[in-house]
PDB file of C-alpha atoms in Angstrom:
ATOM      1  CA  ASN A  17      76.860 -21.539 -62.462  1.00  0.00           C
ATOM      2  CA  GLY A  18      76.393 -24.807 -60.163  1.00  0.00           C
ATOM      3  CA  VAL A  19      78.941 -26.830 -59.093  1.00  0.00           C
ATOM      4  CA  VAL A  20      82.002 -27.971 -60.305  1.00  0.00           C
ATOM      5  CA  ILE A  21      81.897 -32.434 -60.289  1.00  0.00           C
ATOM      6  CA  SER A  22      85.661 -31.902 -62.569  1.00  0.00           C
ATOM      7  CA  THR A  23      88.278 -30.080 -63.632  1.00  0.00           C
ATOM      8  CA  ALA A  24      91.227 -32.744 -64.799  1.00  0.00           C
ATOM      9  CA  ALA A  25      92.303 -31.898 -68.601  1.00  0.00           C
ATOM     10  CA  ASN A  26      90.869 -32.813 -71.796  1.00  0.00           C
ATOM     11  CA  ASN A  27      87.094 -33.835 -71.700  1.00  0.00           C
ATOM     12  CA  GLN A  28      85.065 -35.120 -69.658  1.00  0.00           C
ATOM     13  CA  ASN A  29      81.788 -36.216 -71.310  1.00  0.00           C
ATOM     14  CA  TYR A  30      77.914 -38.342 -71.288  1.00  0.00           C
ATOM     15  CA  PRO A  31      77.622 -37.081 -67.825  1.00  0.00           C
ATOM     16  CA  GLU A  32      74.303 -38.987 -66.484  1.00  0.00           C
ATOM     17  CA  ILE A  33      73.130 -38.795 -62.402  1.00  0.00           C
ATOM     18  CA  ALA A  34      71.585 -40.374 -59.945  1.00  0.00           C
ATOM     19  CA  ALA A  35      70.158 -40.165 -56.489  1.00  0.00           C
ATOM     20  CA  ASP A  36      72.099 -40.666 -52.871  1.00  0.00           C
ATOM     21  CA  GLY A  37      69.776 -41.649 -50.927  1.00  0.00           C
ATOM     22  CA  SER A  38      70.619 -37.976 -49.210  1.00  0.00           C
ATOM     23  CA  ALA A  39      68.294 -35.264 -51.106  1.00  0.00           C
ATOM     24  CA  GLY A  40      72.375 -35.924 -53.447  1.00  0.00           C
ATOM     25  CA  ALA A  41      73.292 -37.291 -55.759  1.00  0.00           C
ATOM     26  CA  ILE A  42      75.878 -39.478 -57.659  1.00  0.00           C
ATOM     27  CA  VAL A  43      77.515 -38.476 -61.339  1.00  0.00           C
ATOM     28  CA  THR A  44      79.255 -40.492 -63.271  1.00  0.00           C
ATOM     29  CA  TRP A  45      81.131 -39.589 -66.539  1.00  0.00           C
ATOM     30  CA  GLN A  46      83.284 -41.213 -69.374  1.00  0.00           C
ATOM     31  CA  ASP A  47      86.948 -38.956 -68.679  1.00  0.00           C
ATOM     32  CA  TYR A  48      90.118 -39.201 -71.201  1.00  0.00           C
ATOM     33  CA  ARG A  49      92.178 -37.325 -68.358  1.00  0.00           C
ATOM     34  CA  GLY A  50      94.797 -39.689 -69.705  1.00  0.00           C
ATOM     35  CA  GLY A  51      94.357 -38.528 -72.904  1.00  0.00           C
ATOM     36  CA  SER A  52      94.499 -41.618 -74.721  1.00  0.00           C
ATOM     37  CA  TYR A  53      91.633 -43.850 -73.961  1.00  0.00           C
ATOM     38  CA  TYR A  54      88.136 -42.786 -71.863  1.00  0.00           C
ATOM     39  CA  ASP A  55      87.729 -44.336 -69.092  1.00  0.00           C
ATOM     40  CA  ILE A  56      84.407 -44.098 -65.976  1.00  0.00           C
ATOM     41  CA  TYR A  57      85.075 -41.693 -63.561  1.00  0.00           C
ATOM     42  CA  ALA A  58      82.008 -40.351 -60.551  1.00  0.00           C
ATOM     43  CA  GLN A  59      81.837 -37.851 -57.958  1.00  0.00           C
ATOM     44  CA  ARG A  60      79.093 -36.799 -55.214  1.00  0.00           C
ATOM     45  CA  VAL A  61      77.665 -34.437 -54.444  1.00  0.00           C
ATOM     46  CA  ASN A  62      76.249 -33.268 -51.394  1.00  0.00           C
ATOM     47  CA  ALA A  63      72.588 -31.768 -50.321  1.00  0.00           C
ATOM     48  CA  SER A  64      74.448 -28.894 -50.330  1.00  0.00           C
ATOM     49  CA  GLY A  65      76.343 -29.283 -53.095  1.00  0.00           C
ATOM     50  CA  ALA A  66      79.273 -29.751 -51.339  1.00  0.00           C
ATOM     51  CA  VAL A  67      81.710 -32.420 -53.532  1.00  0.00           C
ATOM     52  CA  GLN A  68      82.327 -35.508 -51.335  1.00  0.00           C
ATOM     53  CA  TRP A  69      85.201 -37.806 -52.953  1.00  0.00           C
ATOM     54  CA  THR A  70      88.086 -37.107 -54.725  1.00  0.00           C
ATOM     55  CA  ALA A  71      89.334 -34.767 -56.784  1.00  0.00           C
ATOM     56  CA  ASN A  72      87.384 -34.891 -59.981  1.00  0.00           C
ATOM     57  CA  GLY A  73      86.146 -37.874 -58.725  1.00  0.00           C
ATOM     58  CA  VAL A  74      87.216 -41.719 -58.576  1.00  0.00           C
ATOM     59  CA  ALA A  75      87.264 -43.516 -60.422  1.00  0.00           C
ATOM     60  CA  SER A  76      85.061 -46.700 -61.760  1.00  0.00           C
ATOM     61  CA  CYS A  77      87.327 -48.175 -64.850  1.00  0.00           C
ATOM     62  CA  THR A  78      90.746 -47.562 -66.003  1.00  0.00           C
ATOM     63  CA  ALA A  79      91.506 -50.485 -68.116  1.00  0.00           C
ATOM     64  CA  ALA A  80      92.748 -50.541 -71.592  1.00  0.00           C
ATOM     65  CA  ASN A  81      91.104 -49.087 -74.300  1.00  0.00           C
ATOM     66  CA  TYR A  82      87.482 -47.350 -74.874  1.00  0.00           C
ATOM     67  CA  GLN A  83      85.160 -47.309 -71.757  1.00  0.00           C
ATOM     68  CA  ARG A  84      81.672 -44.656 -72.576  1.00  0.00           C
ATOM     69  CA  TYR A  85      78.550 -43.958 -72.150  1.00  0.00           C
ATOM     70  CA  PRO A  86      77.983 -44.927 -68.773  1.00  0.00           C
ATOM     71  CA  ARG A  87      74.787 -45.541 -66.867  1.00  0.00           C
ATOM     72  CA  ILE A  88      74.271 -44.476 -63.508  1.00  0.00           C
ATOM     73  CA  ALA A  89      71.366 -46.016 -60.536  1.00  0.00           C
ATOM     74  CA  THR A  90      71.303 -46.175 -57.013  1.00  0.00           C
ATOM     75  CA  ASP A  91      72.244 -48.680 -55.164  1.00  0.00           C
ATOM     76  CA  VAL A  92      69.663 -48.490 -51.639  1.00  0.00           C
ATOM     77  CA  SER A  93      72.854 -47.218 -49.639  1.00  0.00           C
ATOM     78  CA  GLY A  94      73.550 -44.011 -50.084  1.00  0.00           C
ATOM     79  CA  GLY A  95      76.607 -45.667 -53.618  1.00  0.00           C
ATOM     80  CA  ALA A  96      75.590 -45.809 -57.232  1.00  0.00           C
ATOM     81  CA  ILE A  97      76.793 -49.313 -59.464  1.00  0.00           C
ATOM     82  CA  ILE A  98      77.490 -47.878 -62.603  1.00  0.00           C
ATOM     83  CA  THR A  99      77.133 -49.535 -66.245  1.00  0.00           C
ATOM     84  CA  TRP A 100      78.803 -48.913 -70.040  1.00  0.00           C
ATOM     85  CA  GLU A 101      80.115 -50.186 -72.825  1.00  0.00           C
ATOM     86  CA  ASP A 102      83.696 -51.757 -72.149  1.00  0.00           C
ATOM     87  CA  TYR A 103      86.163 -52.036 -75.242  1.00  0.00           C
ATOM     88  CA  HIS A 104      89.663 -53.467 -72.576  1.00  0.00           C
ATOM     89  CA  ASN A 105      89.346 -56.788 -74.034  1.00  0.00           C
ATOM     90  CA  GLY A 106      89.966 -55.598 -77.840  1.00  0.00           C
ATOM     91  CA  ASN A 107      88.216 -53.369 -80.976  1.00  0.00           C
ATOM     92  CA  VAL A 108      84.122 -54.949 -79.518  1.00  0.00           C
ATOM     93  CA  ALA A 109      82.459 -53.543 -76.773  1.00  0.00           C
ATOM     94  CA  ASP A 110      81.365 -55.151 -73.763  1.00  0.00           C
ATOM     95  CA  ILE A 111      79.294 -54.662 -71.205  1.00  0.00           C
ATOM     96  CA  TYR A 112      80.789 -53.797 -67.298  1.00  0.00           C
ATOM     97  CA  SER A 113      79.426 -53.015 -64.047  1.00  0.00           C
ATOM     98  CA  GLN A 114      81.300 -51.267 -61.593  1.00  0.00           C
ATOM     99  CA  ARG A 115      79.401 -50.370 -57.924  1.00  0.00           C
ATOM    100  CA  VAL A 116      80.871 -47.004 -56.501  1.00  0.00           C
ATOM    101  CA  ASN A 117      79.652 -46.887 -52.268  1.00  0.00           C
ATOM    102  CA  ALA A 118      78.711 -44.298 -50.049  1.00  0.00           C
ATOM    103  CA  SER A 119      82.718 -43.412 -49.484  1.00  0.00           C
ATOM    104  CA  GLY A 120      83.755 -43.584 -53.300  1.00  0.00           C
ATOM    105  CA  ILE A 121      85.326 -46.674 -52.854  1.00  0.00           C
ATOM    106  CA  VAL A 122      85.035 -49.195 -55.689  1.00  0.00           C
ATOM    107  CA  GLN A 123      83.120 -52.815 -54.680  1.00  0.00           C
ATOM    108  CA  TRP A 124      83.787 -54.661 -56.795  1.00  0.00           C
ATOM    109  CA  THR A 125      86.940 -55.803 -58.948  1.00  0.00           C
ATOM    110  CA  ALA A 126      89.351 -53.646 -60.138  1.00  0.00           C
ATOM    111  CA  ASN A 127      87.869 -51.798 -63.520  1.00  0.00           C
ATOM    112  CA  GLY A 128      84.344 -53.358 -62.983  1.00  0.00           C
ATOM    113  CA  VAL A 129      82.707 -57.306 -63.917  1.00  0.00           C
ATOM    114  CA  ALA A 130      81.296 -57.650 -66.656  1.00  0.00           C
ATOM    115  CA  ILE A 131      78.436 -58.317 -67.217  1.00  0.00           C
ATOM    116  CA  CYS A 132      78.261 -59.691 -70.756  1.00  0.00           C
ATOM    117  CA  THR A 133      81.005 -60.345 -73.656  1.00  0.00           C
ATOM    118  CA  ALA A 134      79.058 -63.152 -75.889  1.00  0.00           C
ATOM    119  CA  THR A 135      80.557 -62.216 -79.249  1.00  0.00           C
ATOM    120  CA  ASN A 136      80.357 -59.636 -81.401  1.00  0.00           C
ATOM    121  CA  ALA A 137      79.394 -56.343 -79.829  1.00  0.00           C
ATOM    122  CA  GLN A 138      76.510 -55.097 -76.669  1.00  0.00           C
ATOM    123  CA  LEU A 139      75.980 -51.378 -77.059  1.00  0.00           C
ATOM    124  CA  LEU A 140      74.623 -49.094 -75.469  1.00  0.00           C
ATOM    125  CA  PRO A 141      73.388 -49.814 -71.508  1.00  0.00           C
ATOM    126  CA  GLN A 142      70.506 -48.780 -69.852  1.00  0.00           C
ATOM    127  CA  ILE A 143      70.552 -49.421 -65.685  1.00  0.00           C
ATOM    128  CA  VAL A 144      67.564 -49.671 -63.238  1.00  0.00           C
ATOM    129  CA  SER A 145      67.407 -50.509 -59.576  1.00  0.00           C
ATOM    130  CA  ASP A 146      66.521 -53.499 -57.724  1.00  0.00           C
ATOM    131  CA  ALA A 147      65.180 -51.594 -55.417  1.00  0.00           C
ATOM    132  CA  VAL A 148      68.088 -54.525 -52.717  1.00  0.00           C
ATOM    133  CA  GLY A 149      70.887 -53.289 -53.477  1.00  0.00           C
ATOM    134  CA  GLY A 150      71.561 -54.813 -57.012  1.00  0.00           C
ATOM    135  CA  ALA A 151      70.524 -53.728 -60.633  1.00  0.00           C
ATOM    136  CA  LEU A 152      68.689 -55.011 -63.808  1.00  0.00           C
ATOM    137  CA  ILE A 153      70.777 -54.311 -66.914  1.00  0.00           C
ATOM    138  CA  MET A 154      69.731 -54.401 -70.846  1.00  0.00           C
ATOM    139  CA  TRP A 155      71.722 -53.683 -73.642  1.00  0.00           C
ATOM    140  CA  GLN A 156      71.700 -54.129 -77.585  1.00  0.00           C
ATOM    141  CA  ASP A 157      73.325 -56.994 -77.700  1.00  0.00           C
ATOM    142  CA  SER A 158      74.543 -58.083 -81.883  1.00  0.00           C
ATOM    143  CA  ARG A 159      75.803 -61.578 -80.694  1.00  0.00           C
ATOM    144  CA  GLY A 160      72.875 -62.885 -83.687  1.00  0.00           C
ATOM    145  CA  GLY A 161      76.199 -61.686 -85.993  1.00  0.00           C
ATOM    146  CA  GLY A 162      72.783 -59.685 -87.810  1.00  0.00           C
ATOM    147  CA  ASN A 163      70.152 -57.492 -86.732  1.00  0.00           C
ATOM    148  CA  SER A 164      70.201 -56.446 -83.232  1.00  0.00           C
ATOM    149  CA  ASP A 165      68.424 -58.054 -80.007  1.00  0.00           C
ATOM    150  CA  LEU A 166      68.021 -56.124 -76.482  1.00  0.00           C
ATOM    151  CA  TYR A 167      69.427 -58.683 -73.288  1.00  0.00           C
ATOM    152  CA  ILE A 168      69.230 -58.097 -69.899  1.00  0.00           C
ATOM    153  CA  GLN A 169      71.317 -59.214 -67.033  1.00  0.00           C
ATOM    154  CA  LYS A 170      70.737 -58.569 -63.313  1.00  0.00           C
ATOM    155  CA  VAL A 171      74.313 -58.131 -60.862  1.00  0.00           C
ATOM    156  CA  ASN A 172      73.679 -58.484 -57.809  1.00  0.00           C
ATOM    157  CA  ALA A 173      74.834 -56.077 -54.810  1.00  0.00           C
ATOM    158  CA  SER A 174      78.015 -58.583 -54.514  1.00  0.00           C
ATOM    159  CA  GLY A 175      78.397 -57.724 -57.845  1.00  0.00           C
ATOM    160  CA  GLY A 176      77.196 -61.361 -58.779  1.00  0.00           C
ATOM    161  CA  VAL A 177      75.438 -61.525 -62.347  1.00  0.00           C
ATOM    162  CA  PRO A 178      72.728 -64.170 -60.639  1.00  0.00           C
ATOM    163  CA  TRP A 179      71.363 -65.134 -65.129  1.00  0.00           C
ATOM    164  CA  ILE A 180      72.525 -67.012 -67.240  1.00  0.00           C
ATOM    165  CA  SER A 181      75.874 -66.764 -68.510  1.00  0.00           C
ATOM    166  CA  ASN A 182      75.686 -63.068 -70.802  1.00  0.00           C
ATOM    167  CA  GLY A 183      71.370 -62.412 -70.624  1.00  0.00           C
ATOM    168  CA  VAL A 184      68.697 -63.139 -70.538  1.00  0.00           C
ATOM    169  CA  ALA A 185      67.216 -62.593 -74.408  1.00  0.00           C
ATOM    170  CA  VAL A 186      63.817 -59.844 -74.135  1.00  0.00           C
ATOM    171  CA  CYS A 187      64.035 -59.227 -77.982  1.00  0.00           C
ATOM    172  CA  THR A 188      64.674 -61.424 -80.818  1.00  0.00           C
ATOM    173  CA  ALA A 189      62.352 -60.329 -83.905  1.00  0.00           C
ATOM    174  CA  SER A 190      63.792 -60.745 -86.783  1.00  0.00           C
ATOM    175  CA  SER A 191      64.860 -57.359 -87.496  1.00  0.00           C
ATOM    176  CA  SER A 192      66.436 -55.440 -85.412  1.00  0.00           C
ATOM    177  CA  GLU A 193      65.651 -53.934 -81.743  1.00  0.00           C
ATOM    178  CA  ILE A 194      67.268 -50.784 -80.743  1.00  0.00           C
ATOM    179  CA  ASN A 195      68.878 -49.754 -77.482  1.00  0.00           C
ATOM    180  CA  GLN A 196      68.358 -45.683 -78.011  1.00  0.00           C
ATOM    181  CA  GLN A 197      71.182 -43.287 -75.636  1.00  0.00           C
TER     182      GLN A 197
END
């Protein structure tokens, strides 16, 4: 029947998983344990299936309002980088990210670093490791006010975003580009 990752109150949805480099895994999910809004949590499981961090996971982001649809990639040091849609600035989604080390300690600013806070909504992030401790994050972006475009940003191991502010356009063709979940 598997290993219990979280038995916290209310719902835990949209789990995502990444290898930890030691035959185990790190799982992230959106979590409604507070009963008001979804937050982002993570848990590490070792090669024997034993959970390694605080019971019911460690918080990656518990900022105001909703955080949802987390995605995860290895940080190549036994931890992971997690990204998600974040509504803590209001009713329009931005993209945020957090790194959790192999011991379950968040490494960047409390509640994550901003990957993109451009006008209008940024939705449905995807993430892949850059193989040197950071990640590349891509999302669907409606900063132009009409059709959605695709943007990408690099985040390094220390939480810096070295490319231009709010990311680099991947495709801005005349019709909508959609990043499927």
